[in-house]
PDB file of C-alpha atoms in Angstrom:
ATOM      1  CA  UNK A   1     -23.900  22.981 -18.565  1.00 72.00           C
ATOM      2  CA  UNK A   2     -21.665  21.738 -21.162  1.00 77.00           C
ATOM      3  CA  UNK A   3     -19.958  18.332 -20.665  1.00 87.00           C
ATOM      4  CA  UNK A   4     -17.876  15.835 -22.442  1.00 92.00           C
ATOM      5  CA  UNK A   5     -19.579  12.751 -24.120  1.00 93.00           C
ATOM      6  CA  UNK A   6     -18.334   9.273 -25.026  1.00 95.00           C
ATOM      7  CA  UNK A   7     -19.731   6.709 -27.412  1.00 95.00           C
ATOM      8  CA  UNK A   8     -20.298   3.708 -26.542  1.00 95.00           C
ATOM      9  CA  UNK A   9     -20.965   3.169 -23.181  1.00 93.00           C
ATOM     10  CA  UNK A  10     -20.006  -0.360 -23.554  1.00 95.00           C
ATOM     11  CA  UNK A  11     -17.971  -2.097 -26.421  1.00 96.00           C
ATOM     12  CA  UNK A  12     -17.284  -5.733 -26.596  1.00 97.00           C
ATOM     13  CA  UNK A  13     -15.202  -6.927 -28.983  1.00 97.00           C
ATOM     14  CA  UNK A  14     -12.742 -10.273 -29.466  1.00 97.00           C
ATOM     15  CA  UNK A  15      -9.106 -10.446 -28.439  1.00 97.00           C
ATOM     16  CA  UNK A  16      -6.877  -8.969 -31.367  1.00 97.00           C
ATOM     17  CA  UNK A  17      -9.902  -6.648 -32.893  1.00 97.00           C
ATOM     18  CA  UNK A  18      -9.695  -3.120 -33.489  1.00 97.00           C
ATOM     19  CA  UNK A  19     -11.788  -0.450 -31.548  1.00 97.00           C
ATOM     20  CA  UNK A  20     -11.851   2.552 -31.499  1.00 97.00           C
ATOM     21  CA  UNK A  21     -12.975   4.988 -28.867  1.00 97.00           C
ATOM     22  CA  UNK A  22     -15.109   7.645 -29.647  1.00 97.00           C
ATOM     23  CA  UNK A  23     -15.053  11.572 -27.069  1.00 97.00           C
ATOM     24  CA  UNK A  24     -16.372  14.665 -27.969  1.00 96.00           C
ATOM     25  CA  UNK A  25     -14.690  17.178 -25.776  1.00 95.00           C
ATOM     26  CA  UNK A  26     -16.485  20.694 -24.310  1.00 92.00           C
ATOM     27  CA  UNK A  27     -16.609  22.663 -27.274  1.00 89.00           C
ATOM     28  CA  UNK A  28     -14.476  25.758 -26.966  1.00 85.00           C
ATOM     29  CA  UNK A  29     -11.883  23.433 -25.154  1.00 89.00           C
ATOM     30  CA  UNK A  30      -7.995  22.874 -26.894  1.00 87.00           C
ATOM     31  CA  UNK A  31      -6.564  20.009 -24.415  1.00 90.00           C
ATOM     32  CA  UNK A  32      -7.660  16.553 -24.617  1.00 93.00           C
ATOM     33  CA  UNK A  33      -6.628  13.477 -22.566  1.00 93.00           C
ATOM     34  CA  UNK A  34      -7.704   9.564 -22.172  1.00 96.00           C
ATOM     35  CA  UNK A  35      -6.989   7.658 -18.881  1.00 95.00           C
ATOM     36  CA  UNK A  36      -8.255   4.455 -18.047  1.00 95.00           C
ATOM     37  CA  UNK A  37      -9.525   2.711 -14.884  1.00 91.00           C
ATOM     38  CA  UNK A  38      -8.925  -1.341 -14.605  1.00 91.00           C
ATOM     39  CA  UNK A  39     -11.860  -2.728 -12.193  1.00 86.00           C
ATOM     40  CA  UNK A  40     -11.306  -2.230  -8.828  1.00 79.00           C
ATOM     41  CA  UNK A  41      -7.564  -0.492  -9.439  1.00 82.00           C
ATOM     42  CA  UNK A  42      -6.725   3.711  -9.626  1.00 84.00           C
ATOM     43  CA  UNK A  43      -7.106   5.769 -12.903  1.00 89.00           C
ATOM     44  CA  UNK A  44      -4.501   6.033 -14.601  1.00 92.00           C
ATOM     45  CA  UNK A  45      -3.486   8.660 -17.173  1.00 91.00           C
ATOM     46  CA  UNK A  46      -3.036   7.266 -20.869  1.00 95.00           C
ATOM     47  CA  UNK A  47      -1.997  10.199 -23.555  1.00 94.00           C
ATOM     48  CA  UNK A  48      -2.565  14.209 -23.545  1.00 91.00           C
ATOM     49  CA  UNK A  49      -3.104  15.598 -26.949  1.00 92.00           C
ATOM     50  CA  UNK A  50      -2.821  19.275 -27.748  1.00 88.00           C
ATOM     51  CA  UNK A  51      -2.469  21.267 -31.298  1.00 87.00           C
ATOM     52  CA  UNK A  52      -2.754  17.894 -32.985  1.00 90.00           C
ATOM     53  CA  UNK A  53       0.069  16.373 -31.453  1.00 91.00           C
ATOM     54  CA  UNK A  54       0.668  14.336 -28.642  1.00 92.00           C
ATOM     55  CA  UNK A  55       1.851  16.222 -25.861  1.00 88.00           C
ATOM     56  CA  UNK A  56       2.726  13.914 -23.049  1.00 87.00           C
ATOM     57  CA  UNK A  57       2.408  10.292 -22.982  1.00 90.00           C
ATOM     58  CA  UNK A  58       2.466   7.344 -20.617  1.00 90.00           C
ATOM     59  CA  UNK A  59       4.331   3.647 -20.863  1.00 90.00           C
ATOM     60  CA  UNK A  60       0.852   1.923 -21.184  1.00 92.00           C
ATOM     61  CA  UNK A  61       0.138   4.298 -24.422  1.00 95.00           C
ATOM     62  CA  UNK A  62       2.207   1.806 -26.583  1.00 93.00           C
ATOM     63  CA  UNK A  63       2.566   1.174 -30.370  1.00 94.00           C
ATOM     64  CA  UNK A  64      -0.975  -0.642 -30.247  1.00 96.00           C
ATOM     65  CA  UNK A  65      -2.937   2.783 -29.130  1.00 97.00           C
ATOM     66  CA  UNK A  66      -2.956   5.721 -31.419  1.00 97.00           C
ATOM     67  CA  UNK A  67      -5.130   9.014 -30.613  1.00 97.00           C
ATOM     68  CA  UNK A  68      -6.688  11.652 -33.335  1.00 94.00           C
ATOM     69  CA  UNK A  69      -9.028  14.549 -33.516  1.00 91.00           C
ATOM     70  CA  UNK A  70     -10.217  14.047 -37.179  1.00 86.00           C
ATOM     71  CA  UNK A  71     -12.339  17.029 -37.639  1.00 87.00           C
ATOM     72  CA  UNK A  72     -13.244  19.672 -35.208  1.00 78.00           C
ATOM     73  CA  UNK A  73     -15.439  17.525 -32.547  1.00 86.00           C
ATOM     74  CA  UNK A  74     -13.925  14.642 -31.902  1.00 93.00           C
ATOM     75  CA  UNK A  75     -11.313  12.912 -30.372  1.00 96.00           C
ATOM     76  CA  UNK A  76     -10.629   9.092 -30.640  1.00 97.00           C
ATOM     77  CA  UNK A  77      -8.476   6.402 -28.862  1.00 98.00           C
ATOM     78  CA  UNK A  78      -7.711   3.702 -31.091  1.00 97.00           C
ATOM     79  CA  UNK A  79      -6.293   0.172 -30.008  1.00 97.00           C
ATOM     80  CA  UNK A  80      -5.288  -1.333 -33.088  1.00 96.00           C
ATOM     81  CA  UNK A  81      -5.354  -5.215 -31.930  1.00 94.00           C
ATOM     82  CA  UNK A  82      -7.186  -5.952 -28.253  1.00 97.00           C
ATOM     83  CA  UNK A  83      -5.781  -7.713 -25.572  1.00 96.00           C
ATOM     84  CA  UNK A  84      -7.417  -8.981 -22.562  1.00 96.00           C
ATOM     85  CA  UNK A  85      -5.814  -6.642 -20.382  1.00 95.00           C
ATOM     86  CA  UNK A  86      -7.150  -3.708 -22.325  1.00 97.00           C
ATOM     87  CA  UNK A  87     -10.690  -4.233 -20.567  1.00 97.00           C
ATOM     88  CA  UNK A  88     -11.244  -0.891 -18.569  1.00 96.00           C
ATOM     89  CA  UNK A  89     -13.100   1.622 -18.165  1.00 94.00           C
ATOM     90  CA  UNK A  90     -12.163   4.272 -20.308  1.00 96.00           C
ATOM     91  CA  UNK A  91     -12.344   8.118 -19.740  1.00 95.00           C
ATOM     92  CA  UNK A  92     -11.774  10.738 -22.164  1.00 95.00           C
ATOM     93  CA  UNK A  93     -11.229  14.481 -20.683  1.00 93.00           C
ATOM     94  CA  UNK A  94     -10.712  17.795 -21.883  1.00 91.00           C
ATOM     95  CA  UNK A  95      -9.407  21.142 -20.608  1.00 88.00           C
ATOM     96  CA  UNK A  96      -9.886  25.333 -21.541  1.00 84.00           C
ATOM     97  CA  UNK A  97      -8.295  27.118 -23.649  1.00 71.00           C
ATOM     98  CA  UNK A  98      -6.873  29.090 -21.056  1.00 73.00           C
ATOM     99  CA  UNK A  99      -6.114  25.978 -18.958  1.00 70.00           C
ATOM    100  CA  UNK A 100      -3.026  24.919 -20.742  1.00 65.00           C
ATOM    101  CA  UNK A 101      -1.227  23.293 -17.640  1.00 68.00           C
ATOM    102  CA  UNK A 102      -4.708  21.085 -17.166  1.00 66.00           C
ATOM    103  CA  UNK A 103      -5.330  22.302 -13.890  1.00 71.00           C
ATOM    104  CA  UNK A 104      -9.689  21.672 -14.480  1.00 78.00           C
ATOM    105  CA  UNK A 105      -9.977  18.614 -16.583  1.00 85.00           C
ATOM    106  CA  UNK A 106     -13.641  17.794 -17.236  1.00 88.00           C
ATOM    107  CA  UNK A 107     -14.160  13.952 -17.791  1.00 90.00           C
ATOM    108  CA  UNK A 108     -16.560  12.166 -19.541  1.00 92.00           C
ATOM    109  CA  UNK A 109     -18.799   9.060 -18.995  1.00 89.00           C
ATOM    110  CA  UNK A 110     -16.343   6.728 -19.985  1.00 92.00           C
ATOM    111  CA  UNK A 111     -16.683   3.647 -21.913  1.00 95.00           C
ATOM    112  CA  UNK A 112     -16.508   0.369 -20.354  1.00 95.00           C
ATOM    113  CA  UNK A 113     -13.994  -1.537 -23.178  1.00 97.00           C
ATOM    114  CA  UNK A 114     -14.731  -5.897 -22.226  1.00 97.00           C
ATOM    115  CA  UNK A 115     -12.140  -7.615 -24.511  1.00 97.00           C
ATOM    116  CA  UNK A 116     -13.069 -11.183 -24.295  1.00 96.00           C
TER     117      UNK A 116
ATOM    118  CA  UNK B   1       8.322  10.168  -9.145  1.00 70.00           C
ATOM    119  CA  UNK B   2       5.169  10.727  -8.077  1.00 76.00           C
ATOM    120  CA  UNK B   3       2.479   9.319  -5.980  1.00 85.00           C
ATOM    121  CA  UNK B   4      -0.947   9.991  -4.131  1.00 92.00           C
ATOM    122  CA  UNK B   5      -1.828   7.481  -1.612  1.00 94.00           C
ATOM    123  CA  UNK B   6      -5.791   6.972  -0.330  1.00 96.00           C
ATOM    124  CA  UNK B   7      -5.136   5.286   2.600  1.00 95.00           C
ATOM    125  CA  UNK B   8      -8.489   4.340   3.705  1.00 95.00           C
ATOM    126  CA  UNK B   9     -10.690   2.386   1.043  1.00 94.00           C
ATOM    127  CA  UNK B  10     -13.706   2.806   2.817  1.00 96.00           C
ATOM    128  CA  UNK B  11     -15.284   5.427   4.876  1.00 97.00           C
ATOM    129  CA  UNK B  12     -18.254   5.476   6.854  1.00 97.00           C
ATOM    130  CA  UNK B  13     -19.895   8.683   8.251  1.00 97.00           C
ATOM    131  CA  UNK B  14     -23.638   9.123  10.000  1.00 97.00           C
ATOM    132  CA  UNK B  15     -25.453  11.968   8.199  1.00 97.00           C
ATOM    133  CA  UNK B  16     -24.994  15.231   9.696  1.00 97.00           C
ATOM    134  CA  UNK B  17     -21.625  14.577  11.052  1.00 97.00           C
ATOM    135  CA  UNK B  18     -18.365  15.710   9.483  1.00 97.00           C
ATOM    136  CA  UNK B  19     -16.072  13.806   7.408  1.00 97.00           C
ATOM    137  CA  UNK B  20     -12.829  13.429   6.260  1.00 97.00           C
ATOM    138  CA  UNK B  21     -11.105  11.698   3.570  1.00 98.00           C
ATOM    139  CA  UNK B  22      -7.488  11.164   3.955  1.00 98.00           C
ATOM    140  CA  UNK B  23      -4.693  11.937   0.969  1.00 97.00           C
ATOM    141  CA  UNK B  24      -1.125  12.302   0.987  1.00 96.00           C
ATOM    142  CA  UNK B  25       0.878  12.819  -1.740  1.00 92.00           C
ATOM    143  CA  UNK B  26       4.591  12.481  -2.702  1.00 88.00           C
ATOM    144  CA  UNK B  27       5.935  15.186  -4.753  1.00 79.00           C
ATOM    145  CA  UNK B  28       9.262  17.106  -5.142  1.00 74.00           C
ATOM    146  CA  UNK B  29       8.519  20.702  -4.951  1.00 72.00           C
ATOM    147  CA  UNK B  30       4.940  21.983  -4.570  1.00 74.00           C
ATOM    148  CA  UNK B  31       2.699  19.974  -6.297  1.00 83.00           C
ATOM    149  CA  UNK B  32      -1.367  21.076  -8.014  1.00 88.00           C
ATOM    150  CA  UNK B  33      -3.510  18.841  -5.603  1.00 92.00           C
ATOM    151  CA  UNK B  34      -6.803  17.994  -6.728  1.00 93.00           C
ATOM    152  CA  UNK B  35     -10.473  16.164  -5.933  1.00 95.00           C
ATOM    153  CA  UNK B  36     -12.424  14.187  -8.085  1.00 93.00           C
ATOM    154  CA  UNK B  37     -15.794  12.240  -7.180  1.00 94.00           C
ATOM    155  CA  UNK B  38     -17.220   9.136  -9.140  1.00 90.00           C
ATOM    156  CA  UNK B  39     -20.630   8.815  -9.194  1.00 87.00           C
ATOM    157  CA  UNK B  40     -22.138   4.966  -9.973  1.00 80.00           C
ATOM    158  CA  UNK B  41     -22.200   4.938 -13.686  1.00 71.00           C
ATOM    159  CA  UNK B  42     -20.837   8.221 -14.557  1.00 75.00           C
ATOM    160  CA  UNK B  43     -17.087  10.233 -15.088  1.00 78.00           C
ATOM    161  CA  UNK B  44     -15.315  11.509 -12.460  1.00 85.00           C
ATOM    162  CA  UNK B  45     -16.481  15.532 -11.479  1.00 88.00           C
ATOM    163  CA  UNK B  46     -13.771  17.839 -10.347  1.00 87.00           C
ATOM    164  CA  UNK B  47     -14.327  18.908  -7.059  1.00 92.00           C
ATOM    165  CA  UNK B  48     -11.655  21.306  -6.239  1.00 92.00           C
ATOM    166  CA  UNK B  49      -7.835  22.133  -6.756  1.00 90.00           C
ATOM    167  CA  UNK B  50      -5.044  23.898  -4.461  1.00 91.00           C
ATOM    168  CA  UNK B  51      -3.209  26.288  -6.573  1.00 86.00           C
ATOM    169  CA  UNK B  52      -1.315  28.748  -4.254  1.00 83.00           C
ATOM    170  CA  UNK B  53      -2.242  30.743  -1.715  1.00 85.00           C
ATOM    171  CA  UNK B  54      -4.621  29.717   0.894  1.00 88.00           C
ATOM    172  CA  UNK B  55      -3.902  26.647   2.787  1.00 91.00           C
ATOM    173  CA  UNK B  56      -7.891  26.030   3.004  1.00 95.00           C
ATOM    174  CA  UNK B  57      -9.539  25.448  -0.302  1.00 95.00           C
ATOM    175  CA  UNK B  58     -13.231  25.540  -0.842  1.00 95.00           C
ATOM    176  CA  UNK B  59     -15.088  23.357  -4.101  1.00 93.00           C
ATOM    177  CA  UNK B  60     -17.842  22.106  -4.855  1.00 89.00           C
ATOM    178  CA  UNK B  61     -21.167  20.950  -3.121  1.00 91.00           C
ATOM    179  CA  UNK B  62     -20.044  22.283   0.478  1.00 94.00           C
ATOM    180  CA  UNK B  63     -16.980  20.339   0.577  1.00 96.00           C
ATOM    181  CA  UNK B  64     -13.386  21.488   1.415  1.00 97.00           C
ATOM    182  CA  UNK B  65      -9.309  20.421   1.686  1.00 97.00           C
ATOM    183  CA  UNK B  66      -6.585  21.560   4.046  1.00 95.00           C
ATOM    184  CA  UNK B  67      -3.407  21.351   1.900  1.00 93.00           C
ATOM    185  CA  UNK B  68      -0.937  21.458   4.941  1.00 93.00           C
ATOM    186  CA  UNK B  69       2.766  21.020   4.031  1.00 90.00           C
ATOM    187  CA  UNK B  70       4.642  19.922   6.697  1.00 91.00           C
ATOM    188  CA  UNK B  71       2.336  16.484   6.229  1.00 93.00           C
ATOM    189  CA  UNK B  72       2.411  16.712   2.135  1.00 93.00           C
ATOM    190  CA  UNK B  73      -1.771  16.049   2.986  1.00 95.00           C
ATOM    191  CA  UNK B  74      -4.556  16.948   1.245  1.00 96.00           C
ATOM    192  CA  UNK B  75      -7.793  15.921   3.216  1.00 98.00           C
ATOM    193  CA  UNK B  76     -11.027  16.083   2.002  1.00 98.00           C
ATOM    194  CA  UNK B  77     -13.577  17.211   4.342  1.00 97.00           C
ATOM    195  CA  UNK B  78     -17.280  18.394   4.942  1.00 97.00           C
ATOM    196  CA  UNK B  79     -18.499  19.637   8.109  1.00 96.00           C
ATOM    197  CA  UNK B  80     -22.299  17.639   7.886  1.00 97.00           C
ATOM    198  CA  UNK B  81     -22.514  14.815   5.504  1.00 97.00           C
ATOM    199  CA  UNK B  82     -25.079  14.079   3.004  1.00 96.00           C
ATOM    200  CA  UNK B  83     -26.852  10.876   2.240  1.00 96.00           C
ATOM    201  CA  UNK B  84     -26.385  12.127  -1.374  1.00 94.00           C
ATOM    202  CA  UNK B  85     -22.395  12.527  -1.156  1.00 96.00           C
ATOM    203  CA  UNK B  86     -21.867   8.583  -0.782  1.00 96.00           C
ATOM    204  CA  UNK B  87     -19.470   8.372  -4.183  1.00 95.00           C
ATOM    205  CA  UNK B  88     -16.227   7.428  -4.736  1.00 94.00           C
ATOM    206  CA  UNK B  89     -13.596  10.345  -4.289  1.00 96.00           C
ATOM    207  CA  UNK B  90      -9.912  10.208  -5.972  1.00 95.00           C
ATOM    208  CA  UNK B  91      -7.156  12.444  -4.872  1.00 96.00           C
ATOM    209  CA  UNK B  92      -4.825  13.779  -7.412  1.00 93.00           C
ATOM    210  CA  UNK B  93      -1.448  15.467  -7.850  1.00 89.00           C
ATOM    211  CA  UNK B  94       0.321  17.367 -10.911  1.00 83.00           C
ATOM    212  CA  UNK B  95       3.709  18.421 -11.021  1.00 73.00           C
ATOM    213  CA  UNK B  96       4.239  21.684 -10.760  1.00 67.00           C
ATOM    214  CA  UNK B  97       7.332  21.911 -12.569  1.00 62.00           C
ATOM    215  CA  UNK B  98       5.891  19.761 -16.144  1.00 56.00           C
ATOM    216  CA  UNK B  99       6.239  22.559 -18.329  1.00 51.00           C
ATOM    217  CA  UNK B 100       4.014  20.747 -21.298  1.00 52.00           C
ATOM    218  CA  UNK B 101       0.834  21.644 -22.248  1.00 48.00           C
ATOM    219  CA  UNK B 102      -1.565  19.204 -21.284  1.00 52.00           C
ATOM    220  CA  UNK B 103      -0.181  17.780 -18.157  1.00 64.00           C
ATOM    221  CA  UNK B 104      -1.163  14.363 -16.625  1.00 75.00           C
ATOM    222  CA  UNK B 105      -2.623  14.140 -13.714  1.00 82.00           C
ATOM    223  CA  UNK B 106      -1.901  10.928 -11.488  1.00 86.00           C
ATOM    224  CA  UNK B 107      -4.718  10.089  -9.008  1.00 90.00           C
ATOM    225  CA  UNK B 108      -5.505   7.744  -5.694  1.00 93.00           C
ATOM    226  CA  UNK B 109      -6.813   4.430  -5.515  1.00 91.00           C
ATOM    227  CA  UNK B 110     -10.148   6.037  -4.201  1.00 93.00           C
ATOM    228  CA  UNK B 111     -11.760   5.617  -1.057  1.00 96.00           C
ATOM    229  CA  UNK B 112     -15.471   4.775  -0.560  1.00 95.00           C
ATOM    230  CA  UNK B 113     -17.636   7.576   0.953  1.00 96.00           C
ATOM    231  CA  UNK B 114     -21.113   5.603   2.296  1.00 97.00           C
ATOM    232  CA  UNK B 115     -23.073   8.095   4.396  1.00 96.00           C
ATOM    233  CA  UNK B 116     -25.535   6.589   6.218  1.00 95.00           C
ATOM    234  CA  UNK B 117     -29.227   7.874   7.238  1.00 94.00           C
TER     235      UNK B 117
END
């Protein structure tokens, strides 16, 4: 059965680095999303991305996170300069073609992000 | 603006017996209800989704939700619980009126299904 994947698992990196979060969506699928999940606290829906453009976003996806499909596999979440506050658990998702209002969205792994 | 509340963290059901996991939601309108399940070390699975239609939606791995109205509820249920179905389960709600492609989906704090032998 075909499922989303994430890379890494776990990332580490320093207060004020760069990361950058790495999804490859189901393959024949157009509509991709990231939401993150703080330990212990709900998931909560980050940025939806559609036609190469960012369809709907929320007020955590600031001017620090960015979001691109650079060629026809992946999809990346980018936080230009870590805060503590960005360690989560990060899911990427993705939806069908003919599931433009989202309705199935298949999530991946997730990557656990530890800013320290 | 919308919410899903889980109001039961923790849930404890013998094997065999049924159970239910509570979720109501606040929505204007009639909202997309789902249910997702975590599994230790892995992303959330979709469960199952109320559309339209039937009040009494059937997903995956024998388990079922009543959407019921009146209540704005959406309880999980099972009629004889697994050992294997201890996870953690998130309710979620979608506007039905967000036009955009790619809609979010806002989700419960999760309650804690532990099935015991």
């Amino acid at each position: 059965e075909p499922e989303v994947t994430q890379t890494p698992s776990h990332q580490v990196t320093q207060m004020g680095q760069e990361v950058i979060l790495r999804c490859v969506p189901i393959s024949n699928h157009l509509y991709f999303y990231w939401y993150r999940q703080i330990l212990g606290q709900k998931v909560e829906f980050l940025v939806s991305f559609y036609n190469n453009e960012i369809s709907e976003k929320s007020e955590i996806f600031d001017d620090q996170f960015s979001v691109e499909r650079p060629d026809g596999s992946n999809f990346t979440l980018k936080i230009r300069s870590t805060k503590l506050e960005d360690s989560a658990m990060y899911f990427c998702a993705s939806s069908d073609s003919s599931d433009p209002r989202g309705l199935e969205q298949y999530f991946g792994p997730g990557t656990r992000l530890t800013v320290t | 603006a919308q919410s899903v509340a889980q109001p039961e963290d923790q849930v404890n059901v013998a094997e065999g017996n049924p159970l239910t996991v509570k979720c109501t939601y606040s929505v204007s309108g009639n909202p997309y209800l789902f249910w997702y399940v975590q599994y230790p070390n892995r992303g959330l699975q979709f469960l199952l989704k109320y559309i339209t239609g039937d009040n009494l939606v059937k997903g995956s791995y024998g388990f079922e939700a009543e959407f019921n109205k009146s209540q704005t509820s959406f309880h999980l249920k099972k009629p004889s619980a697994l050992v294997s179905d201890s996870a953690l389960y998130f309710c979620a709600v979608r506007d039905r009126r967000a036009y955009s492609s790619a809609s979010k989906i806002i989700f419960g704090s999760g309650t804690r299904l532990s099935i015991r032998p």
